[in-house]
XYZ file of C-alpha atoms in Angstrom:
683
model
C -30.176 -32.103 9.076
C -27.107 -30.993 8.020
C -24.066 -33.581 8.588
C -21.587 -30.801 9.110
C -21.336 -26.994 10.244
C -18.585 -25.166 8.380
C -17.708 -21.588 9.974
C -16.139 -18.935 8.473
C -15.585 -15.252 9.205
C -17.725 -13.485 6.594
C -21.209 -13.975 4.747
C -19.787 -13.174 1.567
C -17.280 -16.098 2.116
C -20.000 -18.459 3.631
C -21.928 -17.779 0.199
C -18.726 -18.818 -2.034
C -18.414 -21.831 -0.071
C -21.982 -22.853 0.486
C -21.880 -23.194 -3.633
C -19.208 -25.505 -3.602
C -19.882 -27.566 -0.663
C -23.490 -28.572 -1.178
C -26.336 -30.139 0.629
C -24.368 -31.737 3.210
C -22.855 -28.760 4.692
C -24.540 -25.919 6.719
C -22.425 -22.720 6.253
C -22.335 -20.050 9.129
C -20.393 -16.794 9.457
C -18.962 -15.513 13.029
C -18.746 -11.898 11.525
C -14.683 -11.645 12.340
C -13.575 -12.330 15.825
C -16.021 -13.118 18.386
C -13.911 -12.695 21.555
C -11.409 -10.067 22.591
C -9.731 -8.284 25.724
C -12.172 -5.948 27.228
C -12.013 -2.479 26.429
C -12.548 -0.893 29.771
C -9.886 -2.488 31.457
C -6.076 -3.820 30.730
C -7.607 -7.471 30.376
C -4.112 -9.000 31.032
C -3.379 -10.659 34.163
C 0.350 -9.448 34.496
C 1.085 -11.467 37.808
C -0.329 -14.901 36.115
C 2.083 -15.200 33.098
C 0.069 -12.566 31.246
C -3.123 -14.474 31.192
C -5.366 -12.746 28.652
C -9.020 -12.107 30.197
C -11.198 -12.750 27.029
C -14.621 -11.661 26.963
C -17.374 -11.838 24.313
C -17.406 -8.875 21.842
C -20.600 -6.808 22.449
C -23.405 -7.413 20.222
C -22.090 -11.005 19.399
C -24.122 -13.015 22.218
C -27.190 -13.354 19.865
C -24.736 -14.898 17.118
C -22.944 -17.216 19.484
C -26.178 -18.610 20.576
C -26.860 -19.550 17.251
C -23.761 -21.097 16.621
C -23.926 -23.331 19.424
C -27.414 -24.480 18.241
C -26.117 -25.083 15.129
C -23.087 -27.254 16.349
C -25.370 -29.102 18.354
C -27.445 -30.158 15.507
C -24.491 -31.307 13.454
C -22.283 -34.661 13.463
C -19.105 -32.377 12.453
C -17.839 -28.911 13.023
C -15.100 -27.277 10.522
C -13.443 -24.100 11.449
C -12.678 -22.546 8.099
C -11.231 -19.280 9.093
C -8.561 -17.289 7.219
C -5.093 -19.075 6.808
C -2.846 -16.950 9.133
C -2.284 -16.144 12.554
C -5.602 -13.996 13.270
C -7.517 -16.697 11.191
C -6.106 -19.497 13.534
C -6.732 -17.372 16.807
C -10.315 -16.989 15.732
C -10.965 -20.693 15.298
C -9.531 -21.371 18.653
C -11.806 -18.667 20.538
C -14.709 -20.257 18.359
C -13.431 -24.096 19.435
C -13.480 -22.477 23.067
C -17.046 -21.287 22.897
C -18.525 -24.039 21.330
C -16.691 -26.823 23.598
C -15.389 -28.498 20.822
C -12.307 -31.152 21.636
C -9.290 -29.526 20.894
C -7.737 -32.912 19.847
C -10.073 -33.202 17.187
C -9.169 -32.457 13.612
C -11.536 -29.601 13.280
C -9.657 -26.969 11.435
C -9.458 -26.634 7.674
C -7.242 -24.564 5.710
C -7.267 -23.230 2.024
C -5.688 -20.331 0.292
C -8.092 -19.979 -2.736
C -11.916 -20.522 -2.531
C -12.319 -22.880 -5.337
C -13.997 -26.521 -5.620
C -10.792 -28.226 -5.400
C -9.376 -26.382 -2.682
C -12.335 -27.037 -0.501
C -12.489 -30.502 -1.330
C -8.640 -31.086 -0.736
C -9.068 -29.105 2.575
C -12.245 -31.119 3.567
C -10.057 -34.111 3.139
C -7.492 -33.214 5.453
C -8.491 -31.279 8.699
C -5.826 -30.622 11.051
C -5.936 -29.883 14.839
C -5.957 -26.103 15.816
C -2.152 -25.082 15.291
C -1.458 -23.506 19.142
C 1.963 -22.072 17.825
C 0.108 -19.609 15.424
C -2.628 -18.844 18.203
C 0.175 -18.216 20.614
C 1.970 -15.955 18.279
C -1.279 -14.212 17.841
C -1.985 -14.030 21.705
C 1.584 -12.682 21.986
C 0.947 -9.874 19.304
C -2.402 -8.935 21.131
C -1.199 -9.039 24.671
C 2.159 -6.924 23.831
C 0.202 -4.586 21.906
C -2.351 -4.024 24.754
C 0.472 -3.455 27.290
C 2.212 -1.132 25.321
C -1.203 0.753 24.373
C -2.988 0.518 27.941
C 0.089 1.311 30.254
C 1.840 4.309 27.969
C -1.390 5.975 26.711
C -2.456 7.355 30.055
C 0.791 8.885 30.458
C 0.428 10.598 27.201
C -3.042 11.733 28.152
C -1.677 13.303 31.553
C 1.467 14.991 30.197
C 0.380 15.745 26.479
C -3.503 15.614 25.699
C -6.453 13.574 26.314
C -7.109 10.872 23.903
C -3.791 9.977 22.538
C -2.062 6.565 22.098
C 1.119 4.988 21.844
C 1.371 1.827 19.747
C 4.153 -0.670 19.529
C 4.393 -0.277 15.811
C 2.387 2.610 14.813
C 4.895 4.850 17.410
C 7.852 3.402 15.292
C 6.170 4.414 12.110
C 5.543 8.038 13.439
C 8.998 8.126 14.370
C 10.167 7.232 10.728
C 7.991 9.925 9.577
C 9.457 12.664 11.856
C 12.957 11.500 11.047
C 12.343 12.043 7.363
C 11.095 15.524 8.164
C 13.945 16.265 9.688
C 16.386 15.100 7.124
C 14.581 17.474 4.791
C 14.918 20.530 7.426
C 18.107 19.727 7.692
C 19.045 19.103 4.120
C 21.744 21.544 2.479
C 21.757 21.554 -1.281
C 24.726 20.966 -2.991
C 25.352 22.600 -6.502
C 26.280 20.293 -9.392
C 26.333 20.849 -13.166
C 26.068 18.651 -16.381
C 27.403 19.481 -20.088
C 25.262 17.617 -22.677
C 26.484 17.627 -26.354
C 23.926 17.471 -29.182
C 25.839 15.684 -31.998
C 25.061 14.483 -35.623
C 26.186 11.489 -37.531
C 24.834 10.828 -41.039
C 22.411 13.483 -40.631
C 20.925 11.789 -37.458
C 21.173 13.580 -34.069
C 21.818 12.351 -30.673
C 22.806 13.216 -27.428
C 25.902 12.795 -25.367
C 26.875 13.226 -21.447
C 30.122 14.805 -20.209
C 31.896 12.203 -18.408
C 35.460 13.247 -17.494
C 38.970 12.849 -18.749
C 40.970 9.833 -19.791
C 38.224 7.473 -18.254
C 38.256 9.173 -15.050
C 34.881 10.714 -14.050
C 35.234 14.434 -13.381
C 32.412 16.103 -11.024
C 31.362 19.345 -12.352
C 30.654 21.554 -8.863
C 30.649 25.086 -10.367
C 30.333 27.416 -12.907
C 33.929 28.387 -13.427
C 34.956 24.837 -13.835
C 32.209 24.272 -16.400
C 33.005 27.525 -18.484
C 36.932 26.403 -18.398
C 35.950 22.868 -20.012
C 33.326 24.623 -22.699
C 36.223 27.027 -23.564
C 38.758 24.102 -23.871
C 35.829 22.433 -26.321
C 35.938 25.086 -28.769
C 36.722 23.946 -32.240
C 37.602 20.406 -30.822
C 36.935 17.137 -32.927
C 34.515 14.797 -31.487
C 35.483 11.436 -32.183
C 34.060 8.022 -31.578
C 36.537 5.902 -30.031
C 34.779 2.726 -28.679
C 31.311 1.249 -29.630
C 29.787 -1.570 -27.151
C 26.957 -3.320 -28.554
C 25.155 -6.146 -26.625
C 21.677 -7.851 -26.086
C 20.317 -7.315 -22.784
C 17.483 -9.427 -20.822
C 14.878 -7.825 -18.534
C 13.133 -10.229 -16.049
C 9.461 -9.604 -15.081
C 8.783 -8.991 -11.422
C 7.676 -11.745 -9.114
C 3.856 -12.118 -8.481
C 2.333 -9.796 -5.635
C 2.703 -10.115 -2.101
C 0.634 -8.167 0.319
C 3.023 -5.150 0.458
C 3.950 -5.236 -3.175
C 0.395 -5.339 -4.221
C -0.375 -2.369 -1.413
C 2.496 -0.382 -3.050
C 1.769 -0.951 -6.755
C -2.057 -0.098 -6.185
C -0.746 3.020 -4.763
C 1.334 4.107 -7.756
C -0.729 2.633 -10.480
C -4.362 3.102 -9.058
C -4.168 5.882 -6.377
C -5.603 3.110 -4.082
C -4.907 3.945 -0.316
C -3.831 0.690 1.475
C -6.847 0.517 3.411
C -8.830 0.452 0.071
C -6.471 -2.010 -1.508
C -7.028 -4.808 1.264
C -10.857 -3.927 1.309
C -11.021 -4.866 -2.341
C -8.737 -7.350 -2.148
C -10.763 -9.126 0.565
C -13.873 -8.936 -1.871
C -12.127 -10.750 -4.664
C -10.763 -13.467 -2.258
C -13.958 -14.242 -0.741
C -16.048 -14.083 -3.755
C -17.982 -12.180 -6.762
C -20.966 -13.311 -8.357
C -19.942 -13.557 -11.841
C -22.452 -13.863 -14.584
C -22.931 -17.673 -16.075
C -20.738 -18.931 -12.964
C -22.516 -17.645 -9.569
C -20.287 -16.704 -6.647
C -16.778 -17.299 -7.004
C -13.389 -16.222 -5.232
C -11.232 -14.837 -7.772
C -7.703 -14.370 -6.280
C -5.807 -16.338 -3.569
C -5.369 -15.445 -0.176
C -4.494 -11.615 0.096
C -2.264 -11.624 3.158
C 1.080 -13.341 2.173
C 4.614 -12.600 2.322
C 5.520 -15.364 -0.180
C 6.053 -14.867 -4.105
C 5.718 -18.787 -4.224
C 3.353 -20.458 -7.060
C 1.712 -23.569 -7.089
C 2.896 -25.811 -9.802
C -0.632 -26.554 -11.025
C -0.902 -22.487 -11.284
C 2.356 -22.431 -13.366
C 0.946 -25.100 -15.753
C -2.237 -23.121 -16.170
C -0.314 -19.840 -16.670
C 2.188 -21.503 -19.386
C -0.754 -23.188 -21.386
C -2.605 -19.818 -21.376
C 0.478 -17.812 -22.605
C 1.014 -20.559 -25.279
C -2.383 -20.492 -26.604
C -3.023 -16.326 -26.424
C 0.529 -15.209 -27.083
C 2.822 -17.867 -28.613
C 5.651 -20.011 -28.087
C 8.312 -17.665 -27.530
C 6.227 -15.830 -25.111
C 6.611 -18.868 -22.518
C 9.541 -18.956 -20.221
C 12.097 -21.629 -20.850
C 12.766 -22.115 -17.596
C 9.998 -22.630 -14.765
C 9.546 -19.196 -12.729
C 10.371 -20.209 -9.010
C 10.724 -16.903 -7.464
C 12.520 -16.748 -3.933
C 10.857 -15.131 -1.150
C 12.984 -12.589 0.448
C 13.973 -12.927 4.400
C 12.560 -15.624 6.754
C 9.201 -16.214 5.391
C 6.844 -19.258 5.861
C 6.218 -20.473 2.406
C 2.650 -21.699 3.591
C 0.847 -19.406 1.570
C 1.128 -18.616 -2.261
C 1.750 -15.338 -3.988
C -1.528 -13.288 -4.381
C -2.795 -14.831 -8.092
C -5.861 -15.277 -10.028
C -7.665 -18.686 -8.933
C -7.905 -19.001 -12.802
C -5.882 -17.221 -15.424
C -8.677 -18.347 -17.853
C -11.006 -15.598 -16.577
C -9.596 -12.709 -18.184
C -10.325 -9.247 -16.455
C -12.419 -7.988 -19.619
C -14.444 -10.964 -19.745
C -15.802 -10.522 -16.225
C -15.861 -6.813 -16.066
C -19.436 -6.643 -16.171
C -19.812 -8.404 -12.994
C -17.301 -6.224 -11.343
C -17.259 -2.665 -9.808
C -15.008 -0.317 -11.470
C -12.371 -0.570 -8.435
C -12.778 -4.340 -8.253
C -11.949 -4.706 -12.058
C -8.999 -2.097 -11.741
C -7.127 -4.352 -8.979
C -8.051 -7.743 -10.247
C -6.685 -6.716 -13.719
C -3.487 -5.502 -11.778
C -3.032 -8.930 -10.100
C -4.265 -11.089 -13.249
C -1.315 -8.753 -15.473
C 1.277 -8.869 -12.990
C 0.782 -12.543 -12.277
C 0.528 -13.375 -16.087
C 3.661 -11.205 -16.726
C 5.732 -13.115 -13.876
C 5.422 -16.395 -15.878
C 6.497 -15.317 -19.461
C 9.685 -14.698 -20.967
C 12.152 -11.837 -20.557
C 11.930 -8.533 -22.338
C 15.111 -8.234 -24.859
C 17.104 -5.221 -25.599
C 19.712 -4.217 -28.177
C 21.801 -1.760 -26.354
C 24.535 0.544 -27.598
C 27.097 2.292 -25.336
C 29.348 4.813 -27.285
C 32.440 6.585 -25.748
C 33.455 9.816 -27.417
C 36.605 11.857 -27.190
C 36.673 15.691 -27.809
C 40.313 16.735 -27.077
C 41.554 15.860 -23.642
C 37.651 15.143 -22.550
C 35.384 12.085 -22.578
C 31.457 11.783 -23.513
C 29.242 8.966 -23.143
C 25.943 8.219 -24.914
C 23.706 5.065 -24.311
C 20.785 3.974 -26.265
C 18.521 0.780 -26.645
C 15.882 -0.662 -28.848
C 13.254 -3.014 -27.383
C 13.771 -6.130 -29.700
C 11.320 -8.499 -28.253
C 8.776 -7.338 -25.654
C 8.356 -10.444 -23.714
C 6.310 -9.793 -20.501
C 6.208 -6.199 -21.361
C 3.227 -7.090 -23.781
C 1.147 -7.630 -20.591
C 2.778 -5.564 -17.834
C 4.823 -2.425 -17.475
C 7.086 -1.654 -14.610
C 8.287 1.608 -13.435
C 11.881 0.860 -14.196
C 10.870 -0.044 -17.885
C 12.043 3.452 -18.944
C 13.039 3.455 -22.634
C 16.409 4.967 -23.341
C 16.908 7.045 -26.556
C 17.569 5.082 -29.866
C 20.973 6.039 -31.178
C 21.982 6.203 -34.753
C 24.400 3.606 -36.642
C 27.603 4.700 -34.974
C 31.144 3.296 -35.719
C 34.577 3.533 -33.967
C 36.572 6.525 -35.617
C 33.343 8.190 -36.760
C 33.940 11.902 -36.680
C 31.030 13.780 -35.201
C 29.366 16.986 -36.032
C 28.923 19.204 -32.963
C 25.821 20.938 -33.027
C 25.406 22.828 -29.799
C 26.686 22.275 -26.122
C 24.394 22.795 -23.309
C 25.430 23.188 -19.550
C 23.193 23.187 -16.759
C 22.956 24.251 -13.026
C 21.575 21.645 -10.779
C 21.035 21.143 -7.090
C 20.816 17.915 -4.792
C 17.366 17.565 -3.496
C 16.486 16.386 0.004
C 14.865 13.015 0.449
C 11.193 12.894 -0.657
C 8.540 12.515 1.951
C 6.861 9.215 2.488
C 3.770 8.266 0.731
C 1.658 5.323 1.731
C 3.604 3.249 -0.822
C 7.297 4.374 0.176
C 6.208 4.073 4.013
C 4.927 0.272 3.506
C 7.983 -0.289 1.424
C 10.336 0.895 4.302
C 8.459 -0.968 7.133
C 8.934 -3.981 5.038
C 12.445 -3.588 4.513
C 12.891 -2.944 8.248
C 10.887 -5.332 9.654
C 8.067 -3.576 11.073
C 4.738 -4.755 11.552
C 3.401 -7.193 9.050
C 1.657 -6.276 5.677
C -1.606 -6.906 6.865
C -0.931 -4.593 9.515
C 0.082 -1.538 7.500
C -3.367 -0.424 6.477
C -4.825 -0.358 10.083
C -1.245 1.587 11.060
C -1.810 4.148 8.471
C -5.489 4.765 9.749
C -4.668 5.196 13.298
C -1.423 7.670 12.657
C -3.681 9.711 10.433
C -7.062 9.585 12.923
C -4.646 10.338 15.995
C -3.543 13.476 14.089
C 0.086 12.238 14.458
C 0.546 12.945 10.763
C -1.216 14.742 7.874
C -1.304 13.881 4.303
C -0.361 16.776 1.580
C -0.844 15.951 -1.810
C -0.274 12.247 -0.855
C 3.046 12.901 1.326
C 2.760 12.407 5.124
C 4.075 15.190 7.174
C 4.267 14.726 10.866
C 2.284 17.621 13.081
C 3.581 19.423 16.029
C 1.595 16.667 18.219
C 3.227 13.857 16.191
C 6.755 15.222 16.959
C 6.072 16.112 20.537
C 4.894 12.349 21.207
C 7.636 10.989 19.181
C 10.245 12.823 21.402
C 8.620 12.024 24.638
C 8.909 8.261 23.564
C 12.057 8.338 22.460
C 13.499 10.135 25.683
C 11.295 7.744 28.159
C 10.613 4.644 26.167
C 13.289 4.335 23.773
C 12.458 0.616 22.759
C 8.956 1.304 21.781
C 10.274 3.656 19.073
C 13.328 1.861 18.211
C 13.310 0.095 14.758
C 15.756 -2.675 15.675
C 14.281 -3.555 18.598
C 10.759 -3.472 17.218
C 11.941 -5.556 14.209
C 13.756 -7.985 16.794
C 10.135 -8.251 18.572
C 8.456 -9.137 15.155
C 11.212 -11.939 14.720
C 10.572 -13.518 18.210
C 6.602 -13.435 16.912
C 7.846 -15.358 13.893
C 9.603 -17.843 16.244
C 6.830 -18.392 18.379
C 4.829 -19.188 15.344
C 7.427 -21.837 14.341
C 7.354 -23.335 18.030
C 10.889 -22.038 18.941
C 9.962 -19.467 21.550
C 7.602 -19.501 24.535
C 5.014 -16.709 24.069
C 4.779 -16.019 27.799
C 8.599 -15.726 28.070
C 8.917 -13.418 25.073
C 6.028 -10.774 26.643
C 7.791 -11.312 30.129
C 10.986 -10.320 28.592
C 9.677 -7.162 27.038
C 7.427 -5.950 29.780
C 9.560 -6.098 32.718
C 12.274 -3.460 31.509
C 9.114 -1.547 30.217
C 7.229 -1.477 33.635
C 10.268 0.227 35.194
C 10.092 2.605 32.529
C 6.788 3.495 32.939
C 7.286 3.856 36.937
C 10.031 6.365 36.232
C 8.190 8.124 33.489
C 5.063 8.809 35.568
C 7.434 10.765 38.066
C 9.759 12.788 35.792
C 7.696 13.719 32.775
C 6.742 17.365 33.054
C 3.381 18.224 31.354
C 3.652 19.461 27.739
C 1.704 22.089 26.511
C 0.500 22.409 22.877
C -0.563 25.597 21.615
C -3.061 25.076 18.717
C -2.283 27.278 15.685
C -5.279 28.866 14.244
C -5.637 30.016 10.853
C -8.218 32.766 10.524
C -9.823 33.613 7.249
C -11.913 36.289 6.131
C -15.058 34.394 5.769
C -17.655 35.784 8.274
C -19.662 33.374 10.543
C -23.312 33.512 9.108
C -24.826 33.197 12.832
C -22.615 35.676 14.893
C -20.656 37.560 12.502
C -17.160 36.461 13.542
C -14.175 35.561 11.136
C -14.092 31.862 10.936
C -11.133 29.697 11.656
C -9.836 26.462 10.096
C -9.852 23.407 12.317
C -8.801 20.201 11.410
C -10.604 16.672 12.137
C -9.682 12.956 11.132
C -11.755 13.746 7.990
C -9.730 16.848 7.152
C -9.945 20.714 7.364
C -13.177 22.410 8.066
C -14.290 26.228 8.944
C -15.209 26.507 12.595
C -16.589 29.551 14.407
C -13.965 30.886 16.869
C -16.740 31.663 19.511
C -17.474 28.014 20.348
C -19.046 26.853 22.831
C -21.191 29.890 22.573
C -21.708 29.682 18.904
C -21.150 26.175 17.369
C -21.269 27.054 13.578
C -19.108 24.925 11.306
C -18.890 24.876 7.618
C -16.939 22.721 4.787
C -13.844 24.317 3.018
C -14.984 24.354 -0.398
C -12.875 24.478 -3.633
C -14.821 26.726 -6.047
C -14.205 26.094 -9.798
C -14.452 28.626 -12.562
C -17.397 26.550 -13.671
C -20.849 28.217 -13.533
C -23.795 26.425 -12.432
C -26.155 24.916 -15.014
C -29.038 25.768 -12.866
C -28.512 29.267 -11.548
C -25.528 30.255 -12.805
C -23.642 30.610 -9.401
C -20.000 29.111 -8.972
C -19.839 25.152 -8.929
C -18.073 23.664 -5.932
C -16.353 20.577 -5.185
C -17.603 18.554 -2.222
C -17.133 15.050 -0.479
C -19.759 12.723 0.181
C -19.911 10.911 3.595
C -17.396 8.077 1.979
C -15.125 10.734 0.724
C -16.327 10.299 -2.787
C -15.950 13.715 -4.514
C -19.056 15.273 -6.403
C -19.853 18.704 -7.536
C -22.491 21.029 -6.519
C -23.811 24.661 -6.383
C -22.354 27.049 -3.922
C -25.770 28.634 -3.867
C -27.468 25.306 -1.770
C -29.830 24.992 -0.386
C -31.270 27.669 -2.675
C -30.040 25.792 -5.753
C -29.978 22.146 -5.764
C -27.888 21.274 -8.407
C -25.510 18.227 -7.967
C -23.623 15.901 -10.166
C -20.954 13.198 -9.742
C -19.359 14.420 -13.107
C -17.494 17.705 -13.531
C -19.602 20.334 -15.129
C -18.057 22.746 -17.932
C -18.722 26.092 -19.311
C -19.176 24.592 -22.647
C -22.499 23.777 -24.267
C -23.502 20.974 -26.704
C -23.377 22.118 -30.306
C -26.319 19.992 -31.228
C -28.684 20.555 -28.220
C -27.371 23.599 -26.206
C -26.997 21.841 -22.933
C -24.333 21.690 -20.541
C -21.273 19.241 -21.487
C -19.670 17.396 -18.311
C -16.050 15.758 -18.296
C -16.713 12.100 -17.974
C -14.416 9.073 -17.411
C -14.597 6.862 -20.379
C -12.338 3.668 -20.391
C -9.717 5.563 -18.455
C -9.980 8.677 -20.855
C -11.528 12.176 -20.098
C -14.330 13.049 -22.556
C -16.903 15.722 -22.810
C -20.583 14.318 -22.685
C -23.895 15.964 -22.941
C -26.153 16.080 -19.944
C -29.277 15.572 -21.969
C -29.777 11.484 -22.283
C -31.893 12.113 -25.472
C -28.856 13.629 -27.130
C -26.231 11.668 -28.384
């Protein structure tokens, strides 16, 4: 009989923990939440202090019975759910269902799944933290009140199946406002003048600055032509040279949002994909020669703090593998912005000695990419600065002034491991001294126009949500999924564009429920949830202060909002329906665009929209098309399907192998595209 039962959320986590705790412990998984508010009703007793009416989640009955049986067999039950509000709430629900004494120290908490962290947690159990539970309950109740009270108004007045959300509606509003900024943007003309100069047979460029240390904005061609005319036969002379050493510090290790942003930019991962893979790395991967181990610390964190032990381990690794000059002279204590609880560490590898390349064979390609990113960022964060020699040169040409800047990387420091977006190299300048007279090769003038702000990508939307204090990093992935699924926004080449529906719903909410889509109000509510977590606010009072004015707005809106009709724009194609002969139209679903027969419901024919390549099928000679699997992965197939069953994950080409004559395919080999023969017997 096991002496202790340890309950975690997932089987993967259970497997990893079981390896470390040994025979005295039985490990079970709750498979996430076990209780929640009912879907069929509001589930909140508004007249009784907003009491939530929790029910067992459908399909969890058998699992709960098994957990109860196991709990009765064991002398001690430990609740080892994730170390955050959501995890604390799951532990509280489990304790309630299992009839545990709330005064018992049954809750264990760890931020990485390692033997040491688990042993420490088992030695130091604590009571369930009701402040954390209440913060989660407040968020759940607030979101339910907004969703279930406002959504029915949208169904009646706009379209069935819509939803409003306390955070999702603000995200849609931000995207709508950005689109409005772009539409209202008036480009302004401006010009630049670049001088190509030579000193001691070495060329470099200098930019026009102005006159006598006063910057001149170049606004039109007439102004530029006058300056160019005045510069004819003018001597270009160096009047000032400033040389200095510039140090550049590494970025801190990842938080949830910075990981989501960087994985989007560097790996092209969506926020949802990043969080899913990070969860796998945290919960445990079966590593050859080691068994199942957690590779990273907990991936939901706002903190950039790093434990002293992890800092020591990193310093030792850097010293042994890079040398003393790459170790930082000072302890790298990064400061977390804003009001963040520093209970969690930043996201880092559980051991820097597990180099990504050494365990690559045990990881999927995506797991390797994300682990490699986390490992490199963490190691870089503990390394010495990069050092540049920079040169700034002031040049006079008659009454005018030009400037040239350049830099040389003197010592790469952390750049030997991790390149940041800002680490752009400036041009290298030749040896230049004061009073040098330079040869003018040519003057180049260019017309430019100011650009509108860019649409949001997943990375930039996450960044702005975090900066404005909207939601929490752990909620960004589900928010983005929801606004796409509801059809409020669409993605076009990675950029979010609001749909007509998104604009109409945002305007309706803005006119009738201003607080719901108000950025400052939503950020203030987020702050209140943090204060509940810290024990400074009462969760019922916070919910009450939010809901009472909202209830009045709802009553008013039900009587005053007029029904909005949305005309669905139909794009007709020249593709004939092969069942009834009508011209098919382009429709949209949450999975993207597809072809549909306009004769619905009489004719229900649909087809995928296929991107045809200028490549012939290796089997029948018809054109190859790009298709997508149910999981969204790209593959290639014959346009003549089902008559021809050619299919491939790799992109075929029209080129033939010079050795055996078979088709060559484009294959990704260690990040590079290479042509590889399909014939397995041909090398």
